Coordinates of C-alpha atoms and ligand atoms in Angstrom, one line a residue:
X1 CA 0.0 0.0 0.0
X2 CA 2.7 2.6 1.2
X3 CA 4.5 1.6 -2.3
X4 CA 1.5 2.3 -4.4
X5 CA 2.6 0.8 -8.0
X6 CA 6.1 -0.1 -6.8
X7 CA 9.3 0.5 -6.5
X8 CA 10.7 1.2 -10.5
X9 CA 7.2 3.2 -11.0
X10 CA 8.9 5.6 -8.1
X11 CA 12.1 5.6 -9.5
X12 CA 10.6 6.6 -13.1
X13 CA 8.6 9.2 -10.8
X14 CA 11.7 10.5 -9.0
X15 CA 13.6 10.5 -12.3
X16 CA 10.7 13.3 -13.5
X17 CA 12.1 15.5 -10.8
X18 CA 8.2 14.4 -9.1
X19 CA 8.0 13.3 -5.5
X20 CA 5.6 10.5 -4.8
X21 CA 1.9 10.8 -3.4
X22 CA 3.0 10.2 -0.1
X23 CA 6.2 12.2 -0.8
X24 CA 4.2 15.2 -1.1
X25 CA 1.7 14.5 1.6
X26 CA 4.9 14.5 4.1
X27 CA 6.2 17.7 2.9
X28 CA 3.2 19.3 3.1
X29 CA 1.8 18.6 6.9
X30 CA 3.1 18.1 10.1
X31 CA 5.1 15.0 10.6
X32 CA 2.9 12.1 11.8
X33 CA -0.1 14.1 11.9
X34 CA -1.9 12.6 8.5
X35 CA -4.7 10.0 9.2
X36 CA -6.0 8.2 6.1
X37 CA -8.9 7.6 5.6
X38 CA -10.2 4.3 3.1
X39 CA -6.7 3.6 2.7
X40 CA -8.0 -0.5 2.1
X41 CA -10.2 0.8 -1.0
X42 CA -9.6 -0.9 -4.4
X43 CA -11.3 -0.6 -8.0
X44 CA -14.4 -3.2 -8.4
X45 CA -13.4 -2.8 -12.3
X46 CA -12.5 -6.1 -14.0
X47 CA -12.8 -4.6 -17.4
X48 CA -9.6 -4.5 -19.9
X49 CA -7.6 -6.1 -17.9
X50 CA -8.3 -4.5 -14.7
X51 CA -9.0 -6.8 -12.5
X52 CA -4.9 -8.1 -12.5
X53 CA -4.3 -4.2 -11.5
X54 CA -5.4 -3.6 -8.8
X55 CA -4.3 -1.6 -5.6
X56 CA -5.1 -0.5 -2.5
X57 CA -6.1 3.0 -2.3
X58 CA -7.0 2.6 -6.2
X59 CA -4.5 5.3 -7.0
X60 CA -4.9 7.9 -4.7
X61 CA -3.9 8.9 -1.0
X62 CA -6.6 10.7 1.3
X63 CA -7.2 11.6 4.6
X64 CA -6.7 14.7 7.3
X65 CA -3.9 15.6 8.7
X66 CA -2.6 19.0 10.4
X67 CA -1.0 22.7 8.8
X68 CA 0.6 24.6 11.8
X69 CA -2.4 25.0 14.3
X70 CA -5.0 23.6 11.1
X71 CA -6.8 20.7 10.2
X72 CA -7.2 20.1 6.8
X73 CA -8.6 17.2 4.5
X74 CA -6.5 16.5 1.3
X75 CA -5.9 13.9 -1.3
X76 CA -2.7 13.1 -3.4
X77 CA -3.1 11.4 -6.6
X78 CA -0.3 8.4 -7.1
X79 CA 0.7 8.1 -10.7
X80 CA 2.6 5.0 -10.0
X81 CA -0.7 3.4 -10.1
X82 CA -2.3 3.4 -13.7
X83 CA -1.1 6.7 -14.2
X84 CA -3.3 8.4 -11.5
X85 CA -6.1 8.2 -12.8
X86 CA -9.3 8.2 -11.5
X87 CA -12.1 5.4 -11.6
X88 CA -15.0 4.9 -9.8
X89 CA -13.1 4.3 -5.9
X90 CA -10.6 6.7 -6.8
X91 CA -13.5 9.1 -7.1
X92 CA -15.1 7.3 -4.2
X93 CA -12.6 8.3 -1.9
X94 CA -12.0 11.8 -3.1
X95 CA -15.4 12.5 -2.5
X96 CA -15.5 11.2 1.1
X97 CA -12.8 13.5 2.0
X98 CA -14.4 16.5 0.3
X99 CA -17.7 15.7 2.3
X100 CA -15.4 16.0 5.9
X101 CA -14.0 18.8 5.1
X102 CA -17.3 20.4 4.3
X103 CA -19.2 18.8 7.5
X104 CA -16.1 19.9 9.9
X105 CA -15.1 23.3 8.2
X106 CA -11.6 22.4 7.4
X107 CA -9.6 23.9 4.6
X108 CA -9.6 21.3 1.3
X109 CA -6.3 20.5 -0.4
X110 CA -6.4 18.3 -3.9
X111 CA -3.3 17.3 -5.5
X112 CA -3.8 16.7 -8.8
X113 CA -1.1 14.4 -10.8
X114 CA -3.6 12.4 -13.1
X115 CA -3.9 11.0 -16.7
X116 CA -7.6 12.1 -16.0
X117 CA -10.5 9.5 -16.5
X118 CA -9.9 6.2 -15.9
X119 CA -10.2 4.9 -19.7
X120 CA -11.1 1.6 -18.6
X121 CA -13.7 2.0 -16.6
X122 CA -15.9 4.6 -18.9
X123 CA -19.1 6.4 -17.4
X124 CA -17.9 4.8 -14.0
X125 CA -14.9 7.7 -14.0
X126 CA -17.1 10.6 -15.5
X127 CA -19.9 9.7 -12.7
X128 CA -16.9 10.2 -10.2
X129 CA -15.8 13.5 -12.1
X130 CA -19.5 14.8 -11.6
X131 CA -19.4 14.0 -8.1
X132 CA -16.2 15.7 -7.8
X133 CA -17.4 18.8 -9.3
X134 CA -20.4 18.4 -7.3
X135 CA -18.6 18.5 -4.0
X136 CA -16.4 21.3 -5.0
X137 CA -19.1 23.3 -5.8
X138 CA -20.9 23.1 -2.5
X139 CA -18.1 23.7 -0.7
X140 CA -17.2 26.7 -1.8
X141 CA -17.4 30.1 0.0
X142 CA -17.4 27.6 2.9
X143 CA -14.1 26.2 3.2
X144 CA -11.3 26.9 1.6
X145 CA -10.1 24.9 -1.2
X146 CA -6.6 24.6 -3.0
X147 CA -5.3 22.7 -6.1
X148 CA -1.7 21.6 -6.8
X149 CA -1.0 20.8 -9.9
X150 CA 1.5 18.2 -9.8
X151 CA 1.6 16.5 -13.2
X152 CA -0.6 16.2 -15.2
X153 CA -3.7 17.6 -15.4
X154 CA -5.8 16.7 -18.4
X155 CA -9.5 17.2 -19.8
X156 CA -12.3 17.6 -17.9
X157 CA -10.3 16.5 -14.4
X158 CA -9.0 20.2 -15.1
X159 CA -12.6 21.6 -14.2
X160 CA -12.8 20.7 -10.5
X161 CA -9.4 22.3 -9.5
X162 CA -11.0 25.6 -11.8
X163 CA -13.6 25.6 -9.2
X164 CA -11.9 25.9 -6.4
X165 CA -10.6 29.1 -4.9
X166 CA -6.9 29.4 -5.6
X167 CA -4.4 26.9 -8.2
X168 CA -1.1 26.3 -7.7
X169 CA 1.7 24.9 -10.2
X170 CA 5.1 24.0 -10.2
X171 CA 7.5 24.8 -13.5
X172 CA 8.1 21.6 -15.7
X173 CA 6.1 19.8 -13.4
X174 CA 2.5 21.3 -13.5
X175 CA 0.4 20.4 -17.1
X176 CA -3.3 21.4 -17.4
X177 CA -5.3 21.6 -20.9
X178 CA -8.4 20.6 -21.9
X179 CA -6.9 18.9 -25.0
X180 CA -3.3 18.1 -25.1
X181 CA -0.7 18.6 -28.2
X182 CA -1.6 15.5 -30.1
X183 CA -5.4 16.6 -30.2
X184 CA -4.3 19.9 -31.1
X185 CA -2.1 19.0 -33.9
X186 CA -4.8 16.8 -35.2
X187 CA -7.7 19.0 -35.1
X188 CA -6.0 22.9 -35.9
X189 CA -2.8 21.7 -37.1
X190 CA -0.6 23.7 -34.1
X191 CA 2.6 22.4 -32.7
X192 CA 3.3 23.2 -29.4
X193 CA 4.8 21.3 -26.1
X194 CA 3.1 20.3 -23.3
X195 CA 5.0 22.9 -20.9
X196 CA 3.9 25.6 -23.4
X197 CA 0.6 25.1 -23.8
X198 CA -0.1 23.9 -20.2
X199 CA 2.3 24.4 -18.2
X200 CA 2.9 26.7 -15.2
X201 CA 3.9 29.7 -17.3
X202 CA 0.6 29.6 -19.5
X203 CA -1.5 29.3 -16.8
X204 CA -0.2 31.8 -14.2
X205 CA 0.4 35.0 -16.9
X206 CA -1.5 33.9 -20.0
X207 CA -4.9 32.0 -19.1
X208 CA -5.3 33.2 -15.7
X209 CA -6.4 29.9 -14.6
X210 CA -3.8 29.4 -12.1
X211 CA -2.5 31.8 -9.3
X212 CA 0.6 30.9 -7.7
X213 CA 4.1 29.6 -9.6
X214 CA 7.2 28.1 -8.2
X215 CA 10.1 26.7 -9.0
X216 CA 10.1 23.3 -7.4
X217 CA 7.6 21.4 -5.5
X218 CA 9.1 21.9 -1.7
X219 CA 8.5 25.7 -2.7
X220 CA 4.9 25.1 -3.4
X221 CA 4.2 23.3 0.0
X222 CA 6.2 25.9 2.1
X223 CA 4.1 28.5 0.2
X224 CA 0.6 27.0 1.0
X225 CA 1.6 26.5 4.4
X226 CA 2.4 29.9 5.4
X227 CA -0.9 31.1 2.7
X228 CA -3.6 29.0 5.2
X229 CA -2.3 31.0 8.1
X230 CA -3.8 34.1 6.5
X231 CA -7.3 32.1 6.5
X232 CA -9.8 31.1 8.4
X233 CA -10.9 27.5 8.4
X234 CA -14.4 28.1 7.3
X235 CA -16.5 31.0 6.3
X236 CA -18.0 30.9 10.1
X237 CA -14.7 32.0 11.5
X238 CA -12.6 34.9 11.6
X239 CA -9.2 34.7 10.1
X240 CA -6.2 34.6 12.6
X241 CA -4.5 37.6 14.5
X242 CA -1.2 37.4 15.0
X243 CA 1.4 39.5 17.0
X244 CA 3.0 41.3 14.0
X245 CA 5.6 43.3 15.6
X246 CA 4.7 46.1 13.8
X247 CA 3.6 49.0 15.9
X248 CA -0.1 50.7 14.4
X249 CA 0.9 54.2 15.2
X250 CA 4.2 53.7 12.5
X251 CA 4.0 56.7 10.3
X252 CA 4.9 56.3 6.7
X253 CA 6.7 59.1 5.8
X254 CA 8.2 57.1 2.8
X255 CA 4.6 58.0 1.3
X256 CA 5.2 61.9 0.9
X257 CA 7.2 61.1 -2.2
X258 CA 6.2 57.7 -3.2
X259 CA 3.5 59.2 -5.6
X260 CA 4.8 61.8 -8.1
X261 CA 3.0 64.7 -8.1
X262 CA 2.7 65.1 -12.1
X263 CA -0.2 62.7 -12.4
X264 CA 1.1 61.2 -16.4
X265 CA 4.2 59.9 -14.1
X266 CA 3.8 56.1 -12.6
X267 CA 5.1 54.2 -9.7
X268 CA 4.8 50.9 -8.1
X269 CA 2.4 50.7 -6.0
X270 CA 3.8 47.5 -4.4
X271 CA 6.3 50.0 -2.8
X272 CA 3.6 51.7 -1.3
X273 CA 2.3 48.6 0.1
X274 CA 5.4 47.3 1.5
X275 CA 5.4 50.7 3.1
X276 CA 1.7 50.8 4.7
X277 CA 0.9 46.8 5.9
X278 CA 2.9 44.8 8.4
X279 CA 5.9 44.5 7.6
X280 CA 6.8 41.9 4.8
X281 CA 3.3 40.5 5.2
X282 CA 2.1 40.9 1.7
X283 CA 1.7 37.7 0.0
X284 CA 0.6 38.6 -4.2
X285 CA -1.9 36.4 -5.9
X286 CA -1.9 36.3 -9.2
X287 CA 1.1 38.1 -9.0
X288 CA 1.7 37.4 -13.0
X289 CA -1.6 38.0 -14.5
X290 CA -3.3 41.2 -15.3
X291 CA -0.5 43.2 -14.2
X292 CA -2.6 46.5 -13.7
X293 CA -4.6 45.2 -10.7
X294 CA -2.7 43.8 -7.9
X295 CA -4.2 41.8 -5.3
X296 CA -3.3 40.1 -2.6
X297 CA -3.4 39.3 1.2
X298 CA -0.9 41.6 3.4
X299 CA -2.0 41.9 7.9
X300 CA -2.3 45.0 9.3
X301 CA -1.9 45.1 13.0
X302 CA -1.9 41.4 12.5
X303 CA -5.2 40.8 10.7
X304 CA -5.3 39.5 7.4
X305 CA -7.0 42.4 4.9
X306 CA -7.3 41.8 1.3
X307 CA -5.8 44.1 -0.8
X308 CA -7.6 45.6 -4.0
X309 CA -5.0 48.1 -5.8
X310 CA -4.6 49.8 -9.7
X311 CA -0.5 49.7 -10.4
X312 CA -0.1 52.3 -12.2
X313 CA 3.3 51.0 -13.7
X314 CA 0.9 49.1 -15.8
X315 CA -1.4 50.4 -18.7
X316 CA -1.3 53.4 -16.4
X317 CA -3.3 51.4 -14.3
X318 CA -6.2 51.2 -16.6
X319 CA -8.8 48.9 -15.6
X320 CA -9.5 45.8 -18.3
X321 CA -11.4 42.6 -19.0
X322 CA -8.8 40.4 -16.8
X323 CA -7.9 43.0 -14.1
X324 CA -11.5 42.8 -13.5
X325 CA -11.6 39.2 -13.6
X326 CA -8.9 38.4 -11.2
X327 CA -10.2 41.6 -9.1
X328 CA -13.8 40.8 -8.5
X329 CA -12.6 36.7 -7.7
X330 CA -10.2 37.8 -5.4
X331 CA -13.0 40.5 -3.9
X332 CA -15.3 37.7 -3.6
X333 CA -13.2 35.2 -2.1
X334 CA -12.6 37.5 0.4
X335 CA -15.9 38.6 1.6
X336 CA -16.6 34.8 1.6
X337 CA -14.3 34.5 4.2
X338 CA -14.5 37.3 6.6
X339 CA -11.9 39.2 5.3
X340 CA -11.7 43.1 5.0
X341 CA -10.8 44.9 1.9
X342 CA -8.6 47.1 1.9
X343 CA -8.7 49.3 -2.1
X344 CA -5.9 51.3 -3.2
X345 CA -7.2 53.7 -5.9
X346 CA -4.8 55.2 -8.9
X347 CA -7.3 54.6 -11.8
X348 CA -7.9 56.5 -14.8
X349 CA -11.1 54.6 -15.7
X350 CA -11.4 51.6 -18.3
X351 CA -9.2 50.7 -21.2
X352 CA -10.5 51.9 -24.3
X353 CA -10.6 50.0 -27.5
X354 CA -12.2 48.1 -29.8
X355 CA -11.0 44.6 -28.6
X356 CA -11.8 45.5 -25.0
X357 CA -15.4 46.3 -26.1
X358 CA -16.1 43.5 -28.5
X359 CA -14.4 41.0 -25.5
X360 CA -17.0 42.6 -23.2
X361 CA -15.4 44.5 -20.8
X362 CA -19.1 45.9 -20.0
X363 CA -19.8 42.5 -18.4
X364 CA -16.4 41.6 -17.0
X365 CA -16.2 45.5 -15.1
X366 CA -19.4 45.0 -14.0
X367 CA -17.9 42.0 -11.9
X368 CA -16.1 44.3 -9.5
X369 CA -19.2 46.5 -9.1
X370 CA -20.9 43.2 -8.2
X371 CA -18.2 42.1 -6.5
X372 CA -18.2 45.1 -4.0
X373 CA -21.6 46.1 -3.8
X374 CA -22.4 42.5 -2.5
X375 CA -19.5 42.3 -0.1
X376 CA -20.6 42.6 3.8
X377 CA -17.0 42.8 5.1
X378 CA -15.3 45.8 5.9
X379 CA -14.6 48.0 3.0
X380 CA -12.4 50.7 3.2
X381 CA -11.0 52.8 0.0
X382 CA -8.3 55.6 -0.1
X383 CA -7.7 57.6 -3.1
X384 CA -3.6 57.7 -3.8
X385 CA -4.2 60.0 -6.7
X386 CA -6.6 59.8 -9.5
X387 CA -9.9 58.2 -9.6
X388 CA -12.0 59.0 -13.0
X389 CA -15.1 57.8 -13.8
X390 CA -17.1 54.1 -13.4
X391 CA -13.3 53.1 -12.0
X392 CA -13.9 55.2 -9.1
X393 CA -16.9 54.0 -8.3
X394 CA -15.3 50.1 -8.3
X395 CA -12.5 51.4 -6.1
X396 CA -13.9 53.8 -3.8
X397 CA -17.5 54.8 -4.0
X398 CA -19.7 54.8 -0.7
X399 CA -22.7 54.4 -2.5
X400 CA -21.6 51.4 -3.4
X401 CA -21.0 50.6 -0.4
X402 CA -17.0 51.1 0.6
X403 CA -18.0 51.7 4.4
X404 CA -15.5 54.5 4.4
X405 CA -13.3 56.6 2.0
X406 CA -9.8 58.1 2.3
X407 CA -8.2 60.8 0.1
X408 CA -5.1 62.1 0.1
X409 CA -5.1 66.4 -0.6
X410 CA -3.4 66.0 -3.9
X411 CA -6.6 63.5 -5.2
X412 CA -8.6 64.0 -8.3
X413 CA -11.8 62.3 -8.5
X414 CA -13.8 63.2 -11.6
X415 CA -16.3 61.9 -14.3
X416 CA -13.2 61.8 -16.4
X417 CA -9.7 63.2 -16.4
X418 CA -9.2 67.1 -16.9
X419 CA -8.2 67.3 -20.6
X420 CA -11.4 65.0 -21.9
X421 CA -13.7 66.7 -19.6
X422 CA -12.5 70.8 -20.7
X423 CA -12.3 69.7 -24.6
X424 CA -16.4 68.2 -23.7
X425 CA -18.0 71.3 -21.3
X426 CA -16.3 73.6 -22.7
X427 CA -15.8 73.1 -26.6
X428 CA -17.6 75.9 -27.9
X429 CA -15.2 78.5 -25.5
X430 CA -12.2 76.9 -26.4
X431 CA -12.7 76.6 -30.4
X432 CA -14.0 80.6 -30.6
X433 CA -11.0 81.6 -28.6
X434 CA -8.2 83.9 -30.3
X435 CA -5.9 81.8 -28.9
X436 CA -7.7 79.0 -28.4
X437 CA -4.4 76.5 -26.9
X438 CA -4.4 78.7 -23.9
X439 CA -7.7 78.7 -23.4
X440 CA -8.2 75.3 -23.6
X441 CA -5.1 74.6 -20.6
X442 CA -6.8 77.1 -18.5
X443 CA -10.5 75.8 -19.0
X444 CA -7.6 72.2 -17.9
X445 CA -6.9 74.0 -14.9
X446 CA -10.2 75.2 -13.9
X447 CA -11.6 72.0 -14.3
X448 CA -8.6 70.5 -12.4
X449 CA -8.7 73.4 -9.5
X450 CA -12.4 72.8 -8.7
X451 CA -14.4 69.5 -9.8
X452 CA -11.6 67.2 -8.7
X453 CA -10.4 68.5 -5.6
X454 CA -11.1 66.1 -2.9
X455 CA -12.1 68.4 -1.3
X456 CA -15.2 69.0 -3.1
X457 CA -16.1 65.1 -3.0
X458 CA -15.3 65.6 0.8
X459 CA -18.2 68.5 1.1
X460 CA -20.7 66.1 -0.6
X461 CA -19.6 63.8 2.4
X462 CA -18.5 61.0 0.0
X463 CA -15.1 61.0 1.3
X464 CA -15.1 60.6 5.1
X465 CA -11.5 62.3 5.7
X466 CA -8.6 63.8 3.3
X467 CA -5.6 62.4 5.2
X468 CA -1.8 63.2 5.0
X469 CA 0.7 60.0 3.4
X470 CA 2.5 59.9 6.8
X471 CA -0.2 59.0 8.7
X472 CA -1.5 56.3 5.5
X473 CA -0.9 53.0 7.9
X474 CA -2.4 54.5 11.1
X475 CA -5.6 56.1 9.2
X476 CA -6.4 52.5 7.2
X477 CA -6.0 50.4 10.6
X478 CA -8.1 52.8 12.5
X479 CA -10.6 52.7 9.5
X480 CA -10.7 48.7 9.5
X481 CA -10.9 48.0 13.6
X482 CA -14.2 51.0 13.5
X483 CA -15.9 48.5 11.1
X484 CA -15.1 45.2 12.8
X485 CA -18.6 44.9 14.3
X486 CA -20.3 45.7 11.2
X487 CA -23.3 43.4 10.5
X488 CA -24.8 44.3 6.9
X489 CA -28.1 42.5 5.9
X490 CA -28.9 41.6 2.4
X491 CA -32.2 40.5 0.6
X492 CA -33.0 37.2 1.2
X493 CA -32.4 35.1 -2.5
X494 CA -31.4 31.8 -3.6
X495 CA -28.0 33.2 -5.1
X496 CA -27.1 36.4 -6.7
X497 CA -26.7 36.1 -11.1
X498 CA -23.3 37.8 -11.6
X499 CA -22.4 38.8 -14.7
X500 CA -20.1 36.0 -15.9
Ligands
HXC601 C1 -6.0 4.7 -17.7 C2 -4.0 5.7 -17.9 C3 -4.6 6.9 -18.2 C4 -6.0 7.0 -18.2 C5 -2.4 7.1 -18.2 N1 -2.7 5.9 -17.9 N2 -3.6 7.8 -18.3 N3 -4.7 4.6 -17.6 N4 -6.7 5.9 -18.0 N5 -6.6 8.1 -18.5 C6 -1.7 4.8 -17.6 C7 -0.9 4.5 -18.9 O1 -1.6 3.5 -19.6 C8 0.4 3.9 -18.3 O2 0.1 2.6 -17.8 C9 0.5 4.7 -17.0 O3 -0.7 5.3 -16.7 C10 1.5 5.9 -17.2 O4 1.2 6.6 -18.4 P1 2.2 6.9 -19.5 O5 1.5 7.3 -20.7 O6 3.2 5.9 -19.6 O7 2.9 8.2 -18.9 P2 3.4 9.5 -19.6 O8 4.2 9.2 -20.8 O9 4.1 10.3 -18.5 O10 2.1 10.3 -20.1 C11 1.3 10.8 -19.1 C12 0.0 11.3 -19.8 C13 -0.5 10.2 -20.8 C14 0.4 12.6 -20.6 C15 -1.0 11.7 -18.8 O11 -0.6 9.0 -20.0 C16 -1.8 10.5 -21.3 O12 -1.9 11.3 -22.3 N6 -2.9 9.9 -20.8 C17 -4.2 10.1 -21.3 C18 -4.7 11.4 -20.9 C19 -6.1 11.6 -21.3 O13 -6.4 11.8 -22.5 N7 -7.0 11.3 -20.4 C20 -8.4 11.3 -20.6 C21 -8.8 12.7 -20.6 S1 -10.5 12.9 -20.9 P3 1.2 1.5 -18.0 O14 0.7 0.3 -17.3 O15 1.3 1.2 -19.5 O16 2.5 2.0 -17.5 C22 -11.0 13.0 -19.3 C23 -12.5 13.1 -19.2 C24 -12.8 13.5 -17.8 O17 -10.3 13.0 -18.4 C25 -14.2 14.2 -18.0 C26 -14.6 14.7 -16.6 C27 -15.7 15.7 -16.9

């Protein structure tokens, strides 16, 4: 059993630069902690030759062991055995463990090294798939749930990690695809390798589908153990506090010059948040996708907040179809949690363009505005520096429902930015001028002086308080801890329809 399908099977596994089931299982939890869970299970199948291939555990390794102070309920597919892949016990004893993490709240972990549905065994594997799915499905926004990608990952096994809440791959290891190169080649005629199409690289900066990339597989494990100690074990609980070591009443005086002043000019606005949150408690998801959004998990005064912010080192910051994907998942697996959201506004509005409009950025924006308004957790927005249009309103509006709003004095908050808004209001000035260039800068700077100052949005009372950059760190924990309590009701429903 503990040698799933033997010894040279392992040593072709190892020779892969691929650790074993078990191997992995080891790395991941604390030593001696894992308790499996049907480990006598084998396949009933006698078709093609099964019935001389059998093995306990019928390919796969599952149970509950601990993560730090966690429990958690996992499986590890074994590729020794018939490639990993998955028949009706297989499935059987997948499932079990996805029902016990669901019935005892405790974080789910799959790791996926498959050749996908067990051929042999036919509808047997697909019903096993569908119950897969199933259970995926119900548990999420409950517990959390994780996919490693360990191997491969092919066809319609690649759905159930795609429903879960955050996938993980390793480089030269990791393969996911709905239809590998052979198919490809035969159907469109395209070469490619199984690394390029599928591999950790596509998936993390191309497709989206994935979140997190290492370098080797020990990487991976330290990574998702330090990642659950930013979570809670269920949606019912509050994620851990820890003693940072990082005072609340540190000023950030770093701040005052972080952000140029000439609004066309860009900066990193990782910088800024290595300068506000706990110190070096930022962990980036989807650090390689959709560049002009980053999100992420940082602590501040040791509780785990979810950061929402536009870089404006990117597209200026511009707000597009997959920012506002990966945005409005991220915003949503945080509210499902009990986590507070912390946005970091820089935005000019929404990318323009023809491809943007014809890949329907109407419906992929309106995630975030979904994704915010329906969010009960603390909210709280400041405004670094610009914040234009239906792009403010995702970042920082109260009437959407950001429980409070921040605003630095230098902030411009606008319908649009100066120069589109004079050359609209004020055409008709500007084109009978004598010199009609310096009219039109000083219509700019009219527009710029009064509109936009924060605080004008300030008098309306939809920013709370216009705050200095020193005091950045103190002003957002103070903002979080007075909305702790909050309890926000919403209309009763089966389940929200968000634009998908
Ligand atoms: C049964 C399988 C298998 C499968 C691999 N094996 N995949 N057995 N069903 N799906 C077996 C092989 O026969 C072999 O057994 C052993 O596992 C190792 O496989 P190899 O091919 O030798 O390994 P490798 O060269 O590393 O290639 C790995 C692989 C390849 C890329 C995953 O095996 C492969 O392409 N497999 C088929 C992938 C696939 O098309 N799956 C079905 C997808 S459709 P022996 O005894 O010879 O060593 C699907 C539908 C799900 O999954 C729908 C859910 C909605």
């Amino acid at each position: 059993m503990m040698l799933g399908g033997g010894e040279k099977r392992i040593e072709a596994q190892h020779e892969r630069g691929k650790l074993t089931a078990r191997e992995r299982i080891d790395l991941l939890t604390e030593e001696g902690s894992f308790i499996e869970h049907q480990a006598f299970i084998t396949g009933r199948s006698a078709d093609f030759g099964l019935a001389d291939k059998r093995h306990l555990g019928d390919g796969v390794v599952a149970g509950s062991a601990r993560i730090g102070e966690k429990q958690v309920f996992l499986f590890s597919q074994d590729f020794t055995v018939l490639g990993g892949s998955l028949g009706e016990m297989h499935a059987e004893r997948i499932a079990q463990v996805q029902e016990l993490a669901l019935k005892n709240g405790s974080p789910f972990i799959q790791i996926n090294d498959s050749g996908g549905a067990r051929i042999q065994e036919g509808v047997l594997s697909l019903h096993g798939y569908a119950k897969i799915f199933r259970n995926n499905t119900l548990s999420s926004g409950v517990i959390p749930q994780f996919s490693v990608i360990l191997g491969p990952c092919a066809g319609g096994a690649v759905y159930s990690p795609a429903i879960t809440d955050f996938v993980f791959m390793v480089d030269r290891v990791s393969n996911m695809y709905i239809t590998g190169p052979d198919v490809i080649r035969a159907v469109t005629g395209e070469n490619i390798s199984h690394e390029e199409l599928g591999g950790a690289e596509a998936h993390c900066e191309k497709s989206g589908v994935a979140h997190f990339r290492f370098d080797t597989e020990t990487d991976c494990m330290e990574f998702i153990r330090k990642l659950l100690t930013y979570l809670p074990a269920n949606n019912m609980e509050q994620p851990p506090v820890v003693d940072c070591g990082d005072p609340a009443d540190r000023e950030t005086p770093a701040l005052e010059t972080l952000i140029p002043g000439d609004d066309k000019k860009s900066y990193d606005v990782k910088e800024f948040i290595a300068e506000v949150f706990d110190q070096d408690s930022f962990i980036e998801v989807h650090a390689d996708y959709a560049k002009n959004v980053v999100v992420g998990f940082a602590r501040l005064a040791g509780r785990t907040v979810g950061i929402f912010a536009n870089q404006p080192k990117v597209f200026a910051a511009a707000l597009n179809i997959d920012a506002s994907d990966k945005g409005a998942r991220f915003l949503r697996f945080c509210d499902a949690f009990n986590i507070p959201i912390v946005s970091l506004a820089d935005v000019p509005g929404f990318l323009p363009g023809v491809a943007q409009e014809h890949g329907g950025i109407i419906r992929h924006g309106a995630k975030i505005l979904y994704a915010i308004a329906e969010a009960t957790v603390p909210k709280v927005a400041l405004i670094m520096r610009k914040a234009y249009g239906g792009a403010f309103i995702c970042m920082a509006s109260k009437a959407l429902g950001f429980d409070r709003v921040l605003a630095y004095p230098t902030a411009q908050i606008a319908v649009m930015g100066p120069e589109g808004a004079a050359n609209i209001i004020f055409r008709r000035e500007i084109e009978s001028a004598e010199d009609s260039e310096t009219k039109r800068q000083e219509k700019i700077e009219e527009f710029r002086r009064s509109v936009m100052d924060p605080f004008t949005t300030a008098g309306y009372g939809y920013v709370d308080d216009i705050i200095e950059p020193r005091h950045t760190r103190i002003e957002l924990i103070r903002s979080i801890e007075m909305n702790l309590r909050k309890r926000e009701e919403r209309p009763r429903k089966k389940h929200g329809n968000i634009p998908l």
